[in-house]
Structures are given as C-alpha cells and as structure tokens.
mmCIF file of C-alpha atoms in Angstrom:
data_model
loop_
_atom_site.group_PDB
_atom_site.id
_atom_site.type_symbol
_atom_site.label_atom_id
_atom_site.label_comp_id
_atom_site.label_asym_id
_atom_site.label_seq_id
_atom_site.Cartn_x
_atom_site.Cartn_y
_atom_site.Cartn_z
ATOM 1 C CA ASP A 11 -0.107 -0.033 -0.013
ATOM 2 C CA THR A 12 1.474 3.273 -1.251
ATOM 3 C CA ALA A 13 1.256 5.767 1.306
ATOM 4 C CA VAL A 14 1.601 8.888 -0.843
ATOM 5 C CA SER A 15 1.417 8.412 -4.720
ATOM 6 C CA GLN A 16 2.375 10.290 -7.566
ATOM 7 C CA THR A 17 1.638 10.047 -11.441
ATOM 8 C CA PRO A 18 3.331 9.992 -13.663
ATOM 9 C CA LYS A 19 6.800 8.976 -12.224
ATOM 10 C CA TYR A 20 8.371 10.696 -15.496
ATOM 11 C CA LEU A 21 6.948 13.158 -17.768
ATOM 12 C CA VAL A 22 8.877 14.387 -21.095
ATOM 13 C CA THR A 23 7.022 17.210 -22.812
ATOM 14 C CA GLN A 24 7.878 19.996 -25.289
ATOM 15 C CA MET A 25 8.100 23.722 -24.298
ATOM 16 C CA GLY A 26 4.720 25.630 -24.330
ATOM 17 C CA ASN A 27 2.695 22.403 -23.383
ATOM 18 C CA ASP A 28 0.210 22.138 -20.529
ATOM 19 C CA LYS A 29 0.700 19.279 -18.382
ATOM 20 C CA SER A 30 -0.702 18.030 -14.909
ATOM 21 C CA ILE A 31 0.906 15.807 -12.195
ATOM 22 C CA LYS A 32 -1.396 13.899 -9.667
ATOM 23 C CA CYS A 33 -0.836 13.071 -6.116
ATOM 24 C CA GLU A 34 -3.015 11.047 -3.699
ATOM 25 C CA GLN A 35 -2.541 10.036 -0.145
ATOM 26 C CA ASN A 36 -4.361 7.253 1.646
ATOM 27 C CA LEU A 37 -3.177 8.072 5.208
ATOM 28 C CA GLY A 38 -6.201 10.342 6.333
ATOM 29 C CA HIS A 39 -3.945 13.453 6.541
ATOM 30 C CA ASP A 40 -5.325 16.937 6.245
ATOM 31 C CA THR A 41 -2.324 18.711 4.731
ATOM 32 C CA MET A 42 -0.683 18.070 1.355
ATOM 33 C CA TYR A 43 2.286 19.836 -0.033
ATOM 34 C CA TRP A 44 4.318 20.162 -3.409
ATOM 35 C CA TYR A 45 7.728 20.506 -3.509
ATOM 36 C CA LYS A 46 10.287 21.329 -6.401
ATOM 37 C CA GLN A 47 13.944 19.779 -6.283
ATOM 38 C CA ASP A 48 16.171 21.526 -8.756
ATOM 39 C CA SER A 49 19.264 20.024 -10.318
ATOM 40 C CA LYS A 50 21.312 20.702 -7.206
ATOM 41 C CA LYS A 51 19.107 18.702 -5.288
ATOM 42 C CA PHE A 52 17.554 21.419 -3.280
ATOM 43 C CA LEU A 53 14.020 21.006 -1.945
ATOM 44 C CA LYS A 54 11.787 24.084 -2.099
ATOM 45 C CA ILE A 55 8.301 24.126 -0.779
ATOM 46 C CA MET A 56 5.682 25.457 -3.576
ATOM 47 C CA PHE A 57 2.480 25.011 -2.216
ATOM 48 C CA SER A 58 0.440 23.555 0.802
ATOM 49 C CA TYR A 59 -3.141 22.832 1.261
ATOM 50 C CA ASN A 60 -4.907 22.095 4.437
ATOM 51 C CA ASN A 61 -8.463 20.461 4.086
ATOM 52 C CA LYS A 62 -8.770 21.622 0.215
ATOM 53 C CA GLU A 63 -7.652 25.199 1.274
ATOM 54 C CA LEU A 64 -4.421 26.854 0.025
ATOM 55 C CA ILE A 65 -2.193 27.884 3.037
ATOM 56 C CA ILE A 66 1.128 28.238 1.523
ATOM 57 C CA ASN A 67 1.947 29.712 -1.746
ATOM 58 C CA GLU A 68 5.668 30.514 -2.293
ATOM 59 C CA THR A 69 7.092 32.720 -4.960
ATOM 60 C CA VAL A 70 5.912 30.505 -7.954
ATOM 61 C CA PRO A 71 5.054 31.589 -11.240
ATOM 62 C CA ASN A 72 1.476 31.592 -11.690
ATOM 63 C CA ARG A 73 1.633 29.158 -14.548
ATOM 64 C CA PHE A 74 1.639 26.695 -11.614
ATOM 65 C CA SER A 75 -1.870 26.036 -10.104
ATOM 66 C CA PRO A 76 -2.400 23.574 -7.625
ATOM 67 C CA LYS A 77 -5.986 22.040 -7.411
ATOM 68 C CA SER A 78 -7.500 19.966 -4.394
ATOM 69 C CA PRO A 79 -10.853 18.238 -5.238
ATOM 70 C CA ASP A 80 -10.431 16.545 -1.863
ATOM 71 C CA LYS A 81 -8.271 16.256 1.059
ATOM 72 C CA ALA A 82 -6.773 13.122 -0.251
ATOM 73 C CA HIS A 83 -5.677 14.730 -3.631
ATOM 74 C CA LEU A 84 -3.328 17.422 -4.471
ATOM 75 C CA ASN A 85 -2.759 17.777 -8.386
ATOM 76 C CA LEU A 86 -0.465 20.177 -9.991
ATOM 77 C CA HIS A 87 -1.167 21.846 -13.170
ATOM 78 C CA ILE A 88 1.570 23.539 -15.235
ATOM 79 C CA ASN A 89 0.690 25.705 -18.209
ATOM 80 C CA SER A 90 3.009 26.944 -20.902
ATOM 81 C CA LEU A 91 6.013 24.744 -19.760
ATOM 82 C CA GLU A 92 9.504 26.287 -19.857
ATOM 83 C CA LEU A 93 12.747 24.578 -19.713
ATOM 84 C CA GLY A 94 13.662 25.882 -16.364
ATOM 85 C CA ASP A 95 10.601 23.941 -15.035
ATOM 86 C CA SER A 96 12.489 20.699 -15.673
ATOM 87 C CA ALA A 97 12.970 19.374 -12.265
ATOM 88 C CA VAL A 98 11.574 16.444 -9.804
ATOM 89 C CA TYR A 99 8.443 17.410 -8.097
ATOM 90 C CA PHE A 100 7.468 15.722 -4.722
ATOM 91 C CA CYS A 101 4.048 15.405 -3.323
ATOM 92 C CA ALA A 102 4.080 15.039 0.621
ATOM 93 C CA SER A 103 1.378 15.023 3.339
ATOM 94 C CA ASN A 104 1.140 15.312 7.126
ATOM 95 C CA LYS A 105 -1.686 14.999 9.465
ATOM 96 C CA GLY A 106 -2.916 18.417 11.273
ATOM 97 C CA GLY A 107 -0.386 20.816 9.487
ATOM 98 C CA ALA A 108 2.892 21.594 10.899
ATOM 99 C CA GLY A 109 4.478 19.620 13.829
ATOM 100 C CA THR A 110 3.741 16.181 12.424
ATOM 101 C CA GLU A 111 5.865 13.784 10.502
ATOM 102 C CA ALA A 112 5.372 14.232 6.687
ATOM 103 C CA PHE A 113 5.509 11.535 4.055
ATOM 104 C CA PHE A 114 6.589 12.075 0.733
ATOM 105 C CA GLY A 115 5.673 10.656 -2.576
ATOM 106 C CA GLN A 116 8.383 8.991 -4.945
ATOM 107 C CA GLY A 117 8.804 12.073 -7.273
ATOM 108 C CA THR A 118 7.926 13.137 -10.628
ATOM 109 C CA ARG A 119 10.769 13.833 -13.094
ATOM 110 C CA LEU A 120 9.673 16.678 -15.456
ATOM 111 C CA THR A 121 11.770 17.031 -18.551
ATOM 112 C CA VAL A 122 11.192 19.963 -20.813
ATOM 113 C CA VAL A 123 12.436 19.761 -24.347
ATOM 114 C CA LYS B 10 12.691 33.563 6.332
ATOM 115 C CA GLN B 11 13.810 30.427 7.798
ATOM 116 C CA GLU B 12 17.128 29.278 6.231
ATOM 117 C CA VAL B 13 18.370 25.625 6.815
ATOM 118 C CA THR B 14 22.048 24.805 6.364
ATOM 119 C CA GLN B 15 23.821 21.313 6.491
ATOM 120 C CA ILE B 16 27.330 20.633 6.860
ATOM 121 C CA PRO B 17 29.284 18.825 5.512
ATOM 122 C CA ALA B 18 27.934 18.920 1.911
ATOM 123 C CA ALA B 19 29.551 15.480 1.122
ATOM 124 C CA LEU B 20 31.051 12.930 3.553
ATOM 125 C CA SER B 21 32.832 9.768 2.725
ATOM 126 C CA VAL B 22 33.700 7.240 5.579
ATOM 127 C CA PRO B 23 34.926 3.833 5.993
ATOM 128 C CA GLU B 24 32.359 1.146 7.007
ATOM 129 C CA GLY B 25 31.988 0.672 10.604
ATOM 130 C CA GLU B 26 32.987 4.379 11.574
ATOM 131 C CA ASN B 27 30.446 6.523 13.802
ATOM 132 C CA LEU B 28 29.603 9.978 12.153
ATOM 133 C CA VAL B 29 27.582 13.072 12.834
ATOM 134 C CA LEU B 30 25.803 15.189 10.347
ATOM 135 C CA ASN B 31 24.919 18.605 11.137
ATOM 136 C CA CYS B 32 21.820 20.912 10.474
ATOM 137 C CA SER B 33 21.489 24.447 11.501
ATOM 138 C CA PHE B 34 18.536 26.723 11.358
ATOM 139 C CA THR B 35 18.178 30.508 11.673
ATOM 140 C CA ASP B 36 14.540 30.790 13.170
ATOM 141 C CA SER B 37 14.062 28.881 16.558
ATOM 142 C CA ALA B 38 10.389 29.085 16.210
ATOM 143 C CA ILE B 39 9.966 25.762 14.898
ATOM 144 C CA TYR B 40 7.356 23.162 15.494
ATOM 145 C CA ASN B 41 9.584 20.192 14.942
ATOM 146 C CA LEU B 42 12.616 18.908 12.895
ATOM 147 C CA GLN B 43 12.346 15.761 10.533
ATOM 148 C CA TRP B 44 15.311 14.013 9.227
ATOM 149 C CA PHE B 45 14.991 12.350 5.831
ATOM 150 C CA ARG B 46 17.337 10.056 3.721
ATOM 151 C CA GLN B 47 17.089 10.173 -0.156
ATOM 152 C CA ASP B 48 18.571 7.419 -2.233
ATOM 153 C CA PRO B 49 19.663 8.320 -5.813
ATOM 154 C CA GLY B 50 16.586 8.753 -8.085
ATOM 155 C CA LYS B 51 14.260 7.911 -5.068
ATOM 156 C CA GLY B 52 11.689 9.899 -2.728
ATOM 157 C CA LEU B 53 12.407 10.803 0.683
ATOM 158 C CA THR B 54 12.027 8.503 3.393
ATOM 159 C CA SER B 55 11.511 9.700 7.011
ATOM 160 C CA LEU B 56 14.169 8.846 9.555
ATOM 161 C CA LEU B 57 13.483 10.601 12.735
ATOM 162 C CA LEU B 58 11.119 13.461 13.908
ATOM 163 C CA ILE B 59 11.915 15.560 16.888
ATOM 164 C CA GLN B 60 9.093 17.428 18.366
ATOM 165 C CA SER B 61 10.305 21.150 19.356
ATOM 166 C CA SER B 62 9.986 19.814 22.923
ATOM 167 C CA GLN B 63 12.237 17.122 22.722
ATOM 168 C CA ARG B 64 15.906 16.989 22.915
ATOM 169 C CA GLU B 65 16.554 13.689 21.125
ATOM 170 C CA GLN B 66 14.975 10.704 19.174
ATOM 171 C CA THR B 67 16.587 7.231 18.584
ATOM 172 C CA SER B 68 15.684 4.709 16.012
ATOM 173 C CA GLY B 69 18.032 1.761 15.834
ATOM 174 C CA ARG B 70 21.622 2.895 14.966
ATOM 175 C CA LEU B 71 20.385 6.552 14.520
ATOM 176 C CA ASN B 72 20.183 9.374 16.960
ATOM 177 C CA ALA B 73 19.023 12.686 16.360
ATOM 178 C CA SER B 74 19.455 15.879 18.751
ATOM 179 C CA LEU B 75 17.850 19.151 18.892
ATOM 180 C CA ASP B 76 18.837 22.382 20.461
ATOM 181 C CA LYS B 77 16.329 24.840 19.510
ATOM 182 C CA SER B 78 17.710 27.773 21.135
ATOM 183 C CA SER B 79 20.982 27.657 19.246
ATOM 184 C CA GLY B 80 19.333 26.347 16.106
ATOM 185 C CA ARG B 81 21.125 23.070 15.497
ATOM 186 C CA SER B 82 20.432 19.436 15.392
ATOM 187 C CA THR B 83 22.882 16.461 14.731
ATOM 188 C CA LEU B 84 22.120 13.105 13.369
ATOM 189 C CA TYR B 85 24.359 10.589 14.533
ATOM 190 C CA ILE B 86 24.844 7.282 12.810
ATOM 191 C CA ALA B 87 26.547 4.361 14.678
ATOM 192 C CA ALA B 88 28.619 1.695 13.086
ATOM 193 C CA SER B 89 27.856 2.905 9.565
ATOM 194 C CA GLN B 90 27.402 0.372 6.843
ATOM 195 C CA PRO B 91 27.363 0.904 2.958
ATOM 196 C CA GLY B 92 23.640 0.557 2.769
ATOM 197 C CA ASP B 93 23.607 3.967 4.978
ATOM 198 C CA SER B 94 25.116 5.635 1.546
ATOM 199 C CA ALA B 95 22.618 8.319 0.694
ATOM 200 C CA THR B 96 21.822 12.011 0.661
ATOM 201 C CA TYR B 97 20.497 13.053 4.342
ATOM 202 C CA LEU B 98 18.243 16.014 4.755
ATOM 203 C CA CYS B 99 16.960 17.700 7.427
ATOM 204 C CA ALA B 100 13.588 19.890 7.601
ATOM 205 C CA VAL B 101 12.047 22.206 10.069
ATOM 206 C CA THR B 102 8.503 23.317 10.256
ATOM 207 C CA ASN B 103 6.364 25.370 10.352
ATOM 208 C CA GLN B 104 6.662 24.726 6.673
ATOM 209 C CA PHE B 105 9.049 22.290 5.979
ATOM 210 C CA TYR B 106 12.086 24.114 4.983
ATOM 211 C CA PHE B 107 14.604 22.049 3.869
ATOM 212 C CA GLY B 108 18.542 22.072 4.256
ATOM 213 C CA THR B 109 20.810 21.699 1.517
ATOM 214 C CA GLY B 110 21.656 17.902 2.372
ATOM 215 C CA THR B 111 24.700 15.794 3.271
ATOM 216 C CA SER B 112 25.913 13.247 0.693
ATOM 217 C CA LEU B 113 26.968 10.337 2.538
ATOM 218 C CA THR B 114 29.351 7.524 1.170
ATOM 219 C CA VAL B 115 30.114 4.573 3.294
ATOM 220 C CA ILE B 116 32.957 2.518 1.762
ATOM 221 C CA PRO B 117 33.333 -1.018 2.061
#
C-alpha cells in the first residue's frame, strides 16, 4: 500500500505544453504539499493545502496552479511549460499541518525539451 | 525567512565508523525537525522526527538531537554500513524548509 502516490513518475514534454501531475494520499492526512527539487538537489516548497484550502503559496509563477478536489488529492497543473521547469516534483502530506511527520511520494521527474 | 544549512555537503567514511551530520536553522520558532534520507532517483524516507519540546530521538543506529535555542540538530549514525550511503536531509517546520543535504558514502 503506497501512502503517497504520484503519477506519472516520468514526464517528458515540449516547451509551451500544459501538463498535470497527480498526487493522492491514503493516510487520512489533512495537509498536502508540493515541492520542487532542482538540479542541485535543493528541495523548495511550492504550495500547501489544508483540508482543500490553500495555506502556503511560495513565490511560484502563476503558470503553476494546484487543485485539491478533496483532502486526499492535490494535483499540480503547469501551463506553458518552460525549460527551467525541468525538475523533480515531490508531493507530501502530514496530519494536522505543521508539527507532525511528513510522508513523501516518489517524485515526478519532469523534463521539458 | 527560515534558512536551513547542512554541513558537511559531502562525507565519505569507511564502513564501521560512527559519524555526525549537522543541521542548523536561523529561526528557532519551529514546531519540529525531521530527518530524511534520499537514495539516488528516489523519494524521501522519513528517519526521525523531533518535536520542538524534545531533545533527542533514537531509532536503531540513528540518534538525532535538537537544540532549538541555538538552532542546531545533529544526526548521529553508529557503526555505519554501505547501505547507509544516501543523501541526508533535515527539514524544519512550520513549513518544512529543507536543508541543502549531506551526501554520505560509506566505503566497504
């Protein structure tokens, strides 16, 4: 049983396309996150949702739009993809927001060509 | 804004050695600190979580300490094994700000 699952695992697409990455957690957690890991392996938070409501929105281009249809899902839509968007994107979740253990998905490696 | 730093950036040790990884953070107003490991091309695996009111946590050969007032945490790995080779990351909450990571190689 995968606790936090992301699809797809790999995504190769051309510049200018629109793509989505899906994330689902079966842990009953209230809070979900999206992180971007760049080529230097640094993880930076992008968004956080608590019970389907946006609570963190770091400095991210508005081409990135998270959508949470329910508290078990947090999808990431990216419009007009650029070369610099190439990275590994991680979804994570924890219970009750800050202060509790976070669990991460396996990541989605996005390559924009 | 919270900044998290990990030193050293890379570490190579022979099998069997005990080692210490360091994590420092600038804002002591944290809820907790979590240590992760990341294997190449993989996701993050949680190792230990220390609540802000705690001083340390232990799991097997791993021991993590937290000194919130000085903004520091250490991860102690006893009797290192080749399977411990990975990148180790610390993260502090409120918002899970991550450190830059320590890449550990344990040589058989």
